[in-house]
mmCIF file of C-alpha atoms in Angstrom:
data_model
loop_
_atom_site.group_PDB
_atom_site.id
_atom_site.type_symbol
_atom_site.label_atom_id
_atom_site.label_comp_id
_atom_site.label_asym_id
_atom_site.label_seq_id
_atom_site.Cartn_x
_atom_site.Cartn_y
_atom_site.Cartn_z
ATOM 1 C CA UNK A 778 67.101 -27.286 39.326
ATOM 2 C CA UNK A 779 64.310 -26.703 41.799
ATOM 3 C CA UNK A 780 62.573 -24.570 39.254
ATOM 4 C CA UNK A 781 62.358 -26.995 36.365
ATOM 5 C CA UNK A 782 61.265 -29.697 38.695
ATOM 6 C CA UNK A 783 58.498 -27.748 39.761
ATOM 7 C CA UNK A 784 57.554 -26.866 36.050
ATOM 8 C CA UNK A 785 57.813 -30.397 35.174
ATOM 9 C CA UNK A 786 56.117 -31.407 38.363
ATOM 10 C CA UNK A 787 52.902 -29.080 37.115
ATOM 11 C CA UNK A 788 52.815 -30.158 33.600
ATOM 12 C CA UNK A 789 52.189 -34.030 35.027
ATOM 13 C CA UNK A 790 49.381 -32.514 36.634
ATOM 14 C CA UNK A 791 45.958 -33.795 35.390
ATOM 15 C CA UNK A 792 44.804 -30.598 33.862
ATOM 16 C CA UNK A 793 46.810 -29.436 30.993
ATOM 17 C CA UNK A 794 49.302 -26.549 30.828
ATOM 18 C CA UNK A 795 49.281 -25.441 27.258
ATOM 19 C CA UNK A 796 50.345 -22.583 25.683
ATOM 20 C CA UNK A 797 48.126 -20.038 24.758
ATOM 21 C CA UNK A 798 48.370 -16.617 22.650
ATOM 22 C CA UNK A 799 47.897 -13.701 25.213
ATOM 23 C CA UNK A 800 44.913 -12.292 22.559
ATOM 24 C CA UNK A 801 42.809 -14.968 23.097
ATOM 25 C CA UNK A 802 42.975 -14.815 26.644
ATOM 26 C CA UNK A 803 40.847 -11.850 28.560
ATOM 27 C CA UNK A 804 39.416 -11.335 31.891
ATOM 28 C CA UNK A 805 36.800 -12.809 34.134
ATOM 29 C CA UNK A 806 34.024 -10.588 34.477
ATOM 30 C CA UNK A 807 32.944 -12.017 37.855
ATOM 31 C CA UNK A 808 36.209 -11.348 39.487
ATOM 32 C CA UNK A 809 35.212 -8.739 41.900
ATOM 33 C CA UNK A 810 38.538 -8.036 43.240
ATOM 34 C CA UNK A 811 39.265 -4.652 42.861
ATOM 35 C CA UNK A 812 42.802 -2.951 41.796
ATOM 36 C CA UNK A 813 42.236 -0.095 43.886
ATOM 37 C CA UNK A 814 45.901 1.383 43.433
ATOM 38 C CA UNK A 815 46.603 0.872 39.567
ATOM 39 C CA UNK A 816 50.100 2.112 40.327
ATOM 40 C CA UNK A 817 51.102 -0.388 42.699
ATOM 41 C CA UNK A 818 49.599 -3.448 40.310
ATOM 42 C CA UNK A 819 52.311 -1.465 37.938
ATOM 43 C CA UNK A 820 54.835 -1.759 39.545
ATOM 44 C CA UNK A 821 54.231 -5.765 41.173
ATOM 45 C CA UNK A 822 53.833 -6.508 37.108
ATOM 46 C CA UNK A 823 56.991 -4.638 36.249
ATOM 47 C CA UNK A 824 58.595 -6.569 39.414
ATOM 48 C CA UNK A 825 57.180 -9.786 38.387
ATOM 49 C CA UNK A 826 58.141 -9.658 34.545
ATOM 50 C CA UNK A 827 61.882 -8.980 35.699
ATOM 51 C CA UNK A 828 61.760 -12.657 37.449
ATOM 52 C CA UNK A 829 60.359 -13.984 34.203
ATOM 53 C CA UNK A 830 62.735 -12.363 31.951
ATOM 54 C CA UNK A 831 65.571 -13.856 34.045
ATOM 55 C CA UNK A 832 64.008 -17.066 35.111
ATOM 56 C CA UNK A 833 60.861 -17.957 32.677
ATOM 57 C CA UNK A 834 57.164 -18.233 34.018
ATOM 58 C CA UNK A 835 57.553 -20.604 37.167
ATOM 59 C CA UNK A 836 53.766 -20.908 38.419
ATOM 60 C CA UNK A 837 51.199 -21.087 35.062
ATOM 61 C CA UNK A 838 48.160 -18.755 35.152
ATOM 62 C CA UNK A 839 45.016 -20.789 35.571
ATOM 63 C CA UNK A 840 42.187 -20.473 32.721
ATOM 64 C CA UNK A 841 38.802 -22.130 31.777
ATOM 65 C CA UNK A 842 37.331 -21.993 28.522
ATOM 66 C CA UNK A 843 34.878 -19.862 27.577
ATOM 67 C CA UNK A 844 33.092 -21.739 24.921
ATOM 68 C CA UNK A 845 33.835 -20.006 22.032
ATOM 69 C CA UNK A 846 37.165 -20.894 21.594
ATOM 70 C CA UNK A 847 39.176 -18.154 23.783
ATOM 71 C CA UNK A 848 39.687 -18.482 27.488
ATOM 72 C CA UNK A 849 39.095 -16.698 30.944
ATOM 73 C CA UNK A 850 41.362 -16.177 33.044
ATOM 74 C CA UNK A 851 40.784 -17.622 37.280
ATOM 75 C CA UNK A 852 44.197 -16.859 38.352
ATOM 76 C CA UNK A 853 47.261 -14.911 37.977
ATOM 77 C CA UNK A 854 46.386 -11.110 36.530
ATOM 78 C CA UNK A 855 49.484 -9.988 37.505
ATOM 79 C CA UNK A 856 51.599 -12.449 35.996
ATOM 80 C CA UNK A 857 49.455 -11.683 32.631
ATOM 81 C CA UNK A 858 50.078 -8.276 32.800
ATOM 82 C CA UNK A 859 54.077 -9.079 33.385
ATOM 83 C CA UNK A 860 54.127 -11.333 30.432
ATOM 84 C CA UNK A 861 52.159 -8.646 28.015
ATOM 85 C CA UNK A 862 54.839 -5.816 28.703
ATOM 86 C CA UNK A 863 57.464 -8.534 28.143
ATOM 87 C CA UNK A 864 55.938 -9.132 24.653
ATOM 88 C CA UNK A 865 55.393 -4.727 23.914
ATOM 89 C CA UNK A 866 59.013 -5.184 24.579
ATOM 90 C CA UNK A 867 60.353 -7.341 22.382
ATOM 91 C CA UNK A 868 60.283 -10.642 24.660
ATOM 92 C CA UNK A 869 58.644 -13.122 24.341
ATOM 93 C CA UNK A 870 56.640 -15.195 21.637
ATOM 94 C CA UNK A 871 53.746 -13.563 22.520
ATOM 95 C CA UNK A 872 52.165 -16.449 24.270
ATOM 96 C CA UNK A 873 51.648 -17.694 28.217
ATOM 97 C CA UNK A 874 51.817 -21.126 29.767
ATOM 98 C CA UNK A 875 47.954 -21.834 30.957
ATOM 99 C CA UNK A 876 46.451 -24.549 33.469
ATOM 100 C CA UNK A 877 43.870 -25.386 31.413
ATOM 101 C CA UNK A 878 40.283 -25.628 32.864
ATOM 102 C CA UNK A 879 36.971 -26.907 31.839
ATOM 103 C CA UNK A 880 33.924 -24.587 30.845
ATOM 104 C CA UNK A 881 32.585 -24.266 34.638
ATOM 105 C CA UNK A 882 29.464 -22.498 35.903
ATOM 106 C CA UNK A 883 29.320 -19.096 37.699
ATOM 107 C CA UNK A 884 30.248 -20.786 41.101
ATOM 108 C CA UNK A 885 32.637 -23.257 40.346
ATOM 109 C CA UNK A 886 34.774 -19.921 38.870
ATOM 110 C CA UNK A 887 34.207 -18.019 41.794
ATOM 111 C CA UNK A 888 35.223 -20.814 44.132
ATOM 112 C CA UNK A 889 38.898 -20.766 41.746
ATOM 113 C CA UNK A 890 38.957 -17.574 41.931
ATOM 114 C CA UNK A 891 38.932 -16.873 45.947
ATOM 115 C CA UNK A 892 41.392 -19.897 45.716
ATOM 116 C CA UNK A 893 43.588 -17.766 44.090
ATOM 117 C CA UNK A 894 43.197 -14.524 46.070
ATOM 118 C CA UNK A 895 43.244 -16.001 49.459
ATOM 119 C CA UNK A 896 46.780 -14.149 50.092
ATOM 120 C CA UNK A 897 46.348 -10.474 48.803
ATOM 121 C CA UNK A 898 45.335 -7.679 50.060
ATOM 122 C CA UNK A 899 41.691 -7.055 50.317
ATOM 123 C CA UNK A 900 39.254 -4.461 51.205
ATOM 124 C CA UNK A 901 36.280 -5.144 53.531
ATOM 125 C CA UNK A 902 33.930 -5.839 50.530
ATOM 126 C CA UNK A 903 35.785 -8.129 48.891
ATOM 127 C CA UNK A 904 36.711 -10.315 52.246
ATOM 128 C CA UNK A 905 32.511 -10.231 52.816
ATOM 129 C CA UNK A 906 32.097 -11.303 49.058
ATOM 130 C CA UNK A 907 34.746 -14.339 49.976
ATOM 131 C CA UNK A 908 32.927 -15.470 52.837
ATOM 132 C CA UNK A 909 29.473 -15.086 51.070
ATOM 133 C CA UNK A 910 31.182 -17.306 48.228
ATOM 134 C CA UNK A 911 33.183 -19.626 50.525
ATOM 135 C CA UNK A 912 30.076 -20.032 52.605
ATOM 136 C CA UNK A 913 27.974 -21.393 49.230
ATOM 137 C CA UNK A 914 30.620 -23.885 48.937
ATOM 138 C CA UNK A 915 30.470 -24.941 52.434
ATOM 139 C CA UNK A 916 26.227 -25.419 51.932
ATOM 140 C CA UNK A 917 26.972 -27.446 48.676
ATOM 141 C CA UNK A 918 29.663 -29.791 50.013
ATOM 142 C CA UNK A 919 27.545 -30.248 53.291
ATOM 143 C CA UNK A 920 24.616 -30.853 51.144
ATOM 144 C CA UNK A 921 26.536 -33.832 49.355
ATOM 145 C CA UNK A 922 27.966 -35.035 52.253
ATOM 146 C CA UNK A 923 31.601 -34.253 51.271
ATOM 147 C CA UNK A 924 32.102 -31.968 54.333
ATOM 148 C CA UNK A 925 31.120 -32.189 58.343
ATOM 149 C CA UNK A 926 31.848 -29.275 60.489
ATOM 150 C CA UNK A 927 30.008 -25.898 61.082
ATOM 151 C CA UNK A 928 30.078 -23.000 58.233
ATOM 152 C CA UNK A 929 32.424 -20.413 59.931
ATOM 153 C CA UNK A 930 35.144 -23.037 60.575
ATOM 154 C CA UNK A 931 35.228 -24.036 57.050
ATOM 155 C CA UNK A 932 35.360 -20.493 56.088
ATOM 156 C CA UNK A 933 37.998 -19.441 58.728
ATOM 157 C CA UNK A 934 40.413 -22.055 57.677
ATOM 158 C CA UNK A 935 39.741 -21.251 53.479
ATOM 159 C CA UNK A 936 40.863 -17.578 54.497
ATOM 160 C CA UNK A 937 43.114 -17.668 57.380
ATOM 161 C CA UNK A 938 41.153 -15.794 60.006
ATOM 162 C CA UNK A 939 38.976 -16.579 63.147
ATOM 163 C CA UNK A 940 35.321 -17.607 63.193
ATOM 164 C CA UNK A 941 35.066 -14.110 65.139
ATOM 165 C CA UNK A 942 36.598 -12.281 62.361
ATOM 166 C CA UNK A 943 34.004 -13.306 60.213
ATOM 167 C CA UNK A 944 30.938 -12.034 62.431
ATOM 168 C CA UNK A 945 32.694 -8.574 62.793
ATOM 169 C CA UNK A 946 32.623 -8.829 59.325
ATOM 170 C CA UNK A 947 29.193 -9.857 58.966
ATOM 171 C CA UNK A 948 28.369 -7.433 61.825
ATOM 172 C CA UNK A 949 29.817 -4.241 59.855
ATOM 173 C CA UNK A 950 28.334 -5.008 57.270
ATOM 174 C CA UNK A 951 24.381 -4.999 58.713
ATOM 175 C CA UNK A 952 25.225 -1.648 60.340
ATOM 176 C CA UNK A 953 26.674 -0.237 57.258
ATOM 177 C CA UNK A 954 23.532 -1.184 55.411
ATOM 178 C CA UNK A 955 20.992 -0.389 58.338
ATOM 179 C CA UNK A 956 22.773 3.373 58.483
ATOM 180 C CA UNK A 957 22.241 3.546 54.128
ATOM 181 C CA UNK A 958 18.869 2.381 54.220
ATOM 182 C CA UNK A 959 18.000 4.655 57.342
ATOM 183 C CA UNK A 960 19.653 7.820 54.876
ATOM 184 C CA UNK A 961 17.324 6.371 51.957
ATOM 185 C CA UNK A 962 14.328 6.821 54.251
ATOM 186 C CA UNK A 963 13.518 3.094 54.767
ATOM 187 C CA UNK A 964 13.346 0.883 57.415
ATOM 188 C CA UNK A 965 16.277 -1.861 57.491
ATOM 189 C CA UNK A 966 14.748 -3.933 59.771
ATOM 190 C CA UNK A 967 11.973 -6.715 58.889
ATOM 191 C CA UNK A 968 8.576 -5.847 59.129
ATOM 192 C CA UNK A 969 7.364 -6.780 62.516
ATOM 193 C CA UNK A 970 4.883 -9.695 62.313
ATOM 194 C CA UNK A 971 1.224 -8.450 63.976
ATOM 195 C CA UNK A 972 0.891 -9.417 67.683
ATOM 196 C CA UNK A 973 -1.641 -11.468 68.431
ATOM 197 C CA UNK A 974 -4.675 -10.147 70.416
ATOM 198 C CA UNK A 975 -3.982 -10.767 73.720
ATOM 199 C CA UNK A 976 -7.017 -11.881 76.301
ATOM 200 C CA UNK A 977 -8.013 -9.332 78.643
ATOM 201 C CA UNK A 978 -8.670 -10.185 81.814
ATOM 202 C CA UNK A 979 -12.071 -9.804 83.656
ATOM 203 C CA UNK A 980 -11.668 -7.421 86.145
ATOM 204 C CA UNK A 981 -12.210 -8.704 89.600
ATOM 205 C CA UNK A 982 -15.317 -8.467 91.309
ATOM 206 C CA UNK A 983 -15.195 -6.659 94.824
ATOM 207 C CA UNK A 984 -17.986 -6.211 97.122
ATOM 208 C CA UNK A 985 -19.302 -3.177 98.320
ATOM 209 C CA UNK A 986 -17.182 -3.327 101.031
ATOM 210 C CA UNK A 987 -14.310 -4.242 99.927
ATOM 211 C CA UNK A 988 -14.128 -1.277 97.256
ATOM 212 C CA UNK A 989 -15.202 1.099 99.904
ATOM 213 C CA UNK A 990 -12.075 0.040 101.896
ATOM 214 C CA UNK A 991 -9.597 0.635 98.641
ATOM 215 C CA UNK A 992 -11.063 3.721 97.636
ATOM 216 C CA UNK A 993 -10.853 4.822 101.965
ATOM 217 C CA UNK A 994 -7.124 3.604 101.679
ATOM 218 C CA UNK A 995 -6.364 5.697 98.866
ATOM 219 C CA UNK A 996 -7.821 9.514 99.884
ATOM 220 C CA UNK A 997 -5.984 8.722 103.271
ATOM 221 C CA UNK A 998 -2.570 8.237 101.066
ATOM 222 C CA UNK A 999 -3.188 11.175 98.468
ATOM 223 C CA UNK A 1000 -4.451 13.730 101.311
ATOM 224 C CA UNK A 1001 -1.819 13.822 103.371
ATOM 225 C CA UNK A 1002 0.463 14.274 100.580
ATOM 226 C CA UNK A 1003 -1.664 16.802 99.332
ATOM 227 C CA UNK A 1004 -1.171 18.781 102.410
ATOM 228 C CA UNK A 1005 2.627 18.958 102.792
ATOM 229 C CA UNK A 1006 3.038 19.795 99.427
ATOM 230 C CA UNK A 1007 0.762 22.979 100.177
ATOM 231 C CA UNK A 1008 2.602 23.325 103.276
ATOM 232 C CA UNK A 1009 6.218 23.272 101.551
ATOM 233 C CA UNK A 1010 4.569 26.000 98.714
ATOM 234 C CA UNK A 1011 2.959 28.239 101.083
ATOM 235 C CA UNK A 1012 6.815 29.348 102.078
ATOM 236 C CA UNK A 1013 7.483 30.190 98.961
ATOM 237 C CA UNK A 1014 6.384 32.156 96.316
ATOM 238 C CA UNK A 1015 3.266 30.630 94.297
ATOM 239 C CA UNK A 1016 1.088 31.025 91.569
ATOM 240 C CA UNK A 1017 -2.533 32.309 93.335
ATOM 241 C CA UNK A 1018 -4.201 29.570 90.810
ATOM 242 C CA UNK A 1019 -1.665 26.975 91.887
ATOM 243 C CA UNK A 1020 -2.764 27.586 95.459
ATOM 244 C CA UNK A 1021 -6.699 27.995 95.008
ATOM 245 C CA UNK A 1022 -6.003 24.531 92.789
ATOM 246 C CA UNK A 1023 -4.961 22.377 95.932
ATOM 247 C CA UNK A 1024 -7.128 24.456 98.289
ATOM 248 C CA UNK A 1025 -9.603 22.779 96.052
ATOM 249 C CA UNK A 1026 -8.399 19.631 95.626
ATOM 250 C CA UNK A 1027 -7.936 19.327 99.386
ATOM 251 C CA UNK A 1028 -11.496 20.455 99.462
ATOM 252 C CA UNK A 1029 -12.681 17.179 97.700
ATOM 253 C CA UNK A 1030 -10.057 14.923 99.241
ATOM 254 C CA UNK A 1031 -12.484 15.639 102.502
ATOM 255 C CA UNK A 1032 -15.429 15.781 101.280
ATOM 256 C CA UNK A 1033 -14.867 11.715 99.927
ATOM 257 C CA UNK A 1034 -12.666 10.936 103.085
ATOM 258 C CA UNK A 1035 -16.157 11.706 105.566
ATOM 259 C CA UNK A 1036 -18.498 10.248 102.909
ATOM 260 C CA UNK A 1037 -15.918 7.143 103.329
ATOM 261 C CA UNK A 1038 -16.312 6.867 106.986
ATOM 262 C CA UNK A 1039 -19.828 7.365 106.878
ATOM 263 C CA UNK A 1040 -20.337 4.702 104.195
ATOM 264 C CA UNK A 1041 -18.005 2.257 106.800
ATOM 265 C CA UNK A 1042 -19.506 3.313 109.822
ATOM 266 C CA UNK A 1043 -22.762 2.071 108.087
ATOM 267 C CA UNK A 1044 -21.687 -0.839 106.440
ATOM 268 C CA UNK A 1045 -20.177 -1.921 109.967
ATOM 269 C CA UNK A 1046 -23.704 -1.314 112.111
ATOM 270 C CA UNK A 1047 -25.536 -3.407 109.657
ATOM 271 C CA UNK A 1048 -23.457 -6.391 109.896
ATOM 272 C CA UNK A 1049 -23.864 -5.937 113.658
ATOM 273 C CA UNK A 1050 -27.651 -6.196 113.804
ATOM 274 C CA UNK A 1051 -26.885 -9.041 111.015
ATOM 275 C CA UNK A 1052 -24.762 -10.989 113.113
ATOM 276 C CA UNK A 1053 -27.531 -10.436 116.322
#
């Protein structure tokens, strides 16, 4: 009872339900879901053309035509496939009751064809192709006003995941093509745009004194230093270059530290007879 209401219920629908020879009906070559385990699809047709056998086709298969008289199917592979071993069988009239759809461009068919997949099983690449293809609906009905809301909510609800699902998704899937294009020997990430020059700065200009003084501070910083670490080598055992290096260096750290405090001592006197 249920059953033949719902048959009748779909064939008041406003798009016809016909019946239509299983030869002139063949696949849509922009479904990009993938039967990855032929043996399973097997056995869910097998499964599936029992239930028809015993109870006739409840849910239609969903086609559009293709313009040349013949028609693509959108939805319901499986219960093509069930039908078709029916028929090699013996069962059958060799025919299959169709939704009928319009001739429809490339993204109307891939909009009724996620419709139609929402529920299976899916690999990674095919739930990234749904929410590239969900996501060019969402810009389209946005762009005519038909739809308010932001682009991962309408594409969560469409599948049945969360808005976070979808940017691990979208996440994977720039890693996965950074790593390739790393292996390929390019660069996955956009060429940087050329900094702009950037102003130097004009040094500052110290007086005479005033550079004397930094340069003093300095040598009194590096020469003590200097001297403990020849301290803390001379206890152990060290390279004769090492040492004659910093016996050097020392050297010239006191050499500039008394040309320092002569240069201060004289740049102190004369602005003592300057201030007299």
């Amino acid at each position: 009872m249920a059953t033949s209401a719902l048959r009748e219920l779909m064939r008041n629908d406003d798009r016809k339900v016909i019946k239509i020879p299983l030869d002139e009906i063949h696949h849509y070559a922009g479904n990009f879901y993938q039967d990855t385990n032929p043996e399973g699809f097997q056995r869910k047709a097998e499964s599936i053309a029992l239930n028809i056998e015993r109870e006739g086709l409840i849910h239609p298969i969903e086609v559009m035509k293709d313009g040349q008289g013949e028609y693509t199917i959108l939805s319901g592979n499986t219960r093509y496939k069930a039908v078709s071993l029916l028929f090699e069988r013996g069962i059958g009239d060799g025919t299959i009751e169709a939704l009928v759809h319009e001739r429809m461009d490339e993204d109307a068919a891939l909009y009724r064809v996620v419709s139609a997949n929402i529920q299976r099983e899916k690999t990674s690449e095919e739930v990234l192709m749904e929410i590239s293809i969900l996501g060019d609906e969402y810009e389209q009905l946005h762009k005519e006003h038909k739809i308010t809301g932001r682009k991962d909510e309408y594409i969560a609800a469409k599948l049945g995941i969360s808005q976070r699902t979808i940017r691990n998704y979208r996440k994977k899937d720039m890693e996965a093509k950074a790593k390739q294009a790393s292996a390929m020997g390019q660069d996955a990430k956009p060429p940087r745009q050329p900094e702009k020059p950037r102003k130097r700065r004009k040094p500052r200009k110290l007086s005479r004194k005033a550079a004397v003084d930094q340069l003093h501070k300095h040598v009194e910083k590096l020469l003590p230093m200097t001297v403990r670490q020849l301290e803390i080598m001379e206890k152990q055992p060290i390279d004769p270059k090492v040492a004659d290096h910093l016996g050097q260096l020392i050297h010239h750290y006191v050499e500039i530290h008394c040309i320092l405090e002569k240069e201060k001592r004289e740049e102190n006197k004369n602005e003592s007879l300057h201030d007299q």
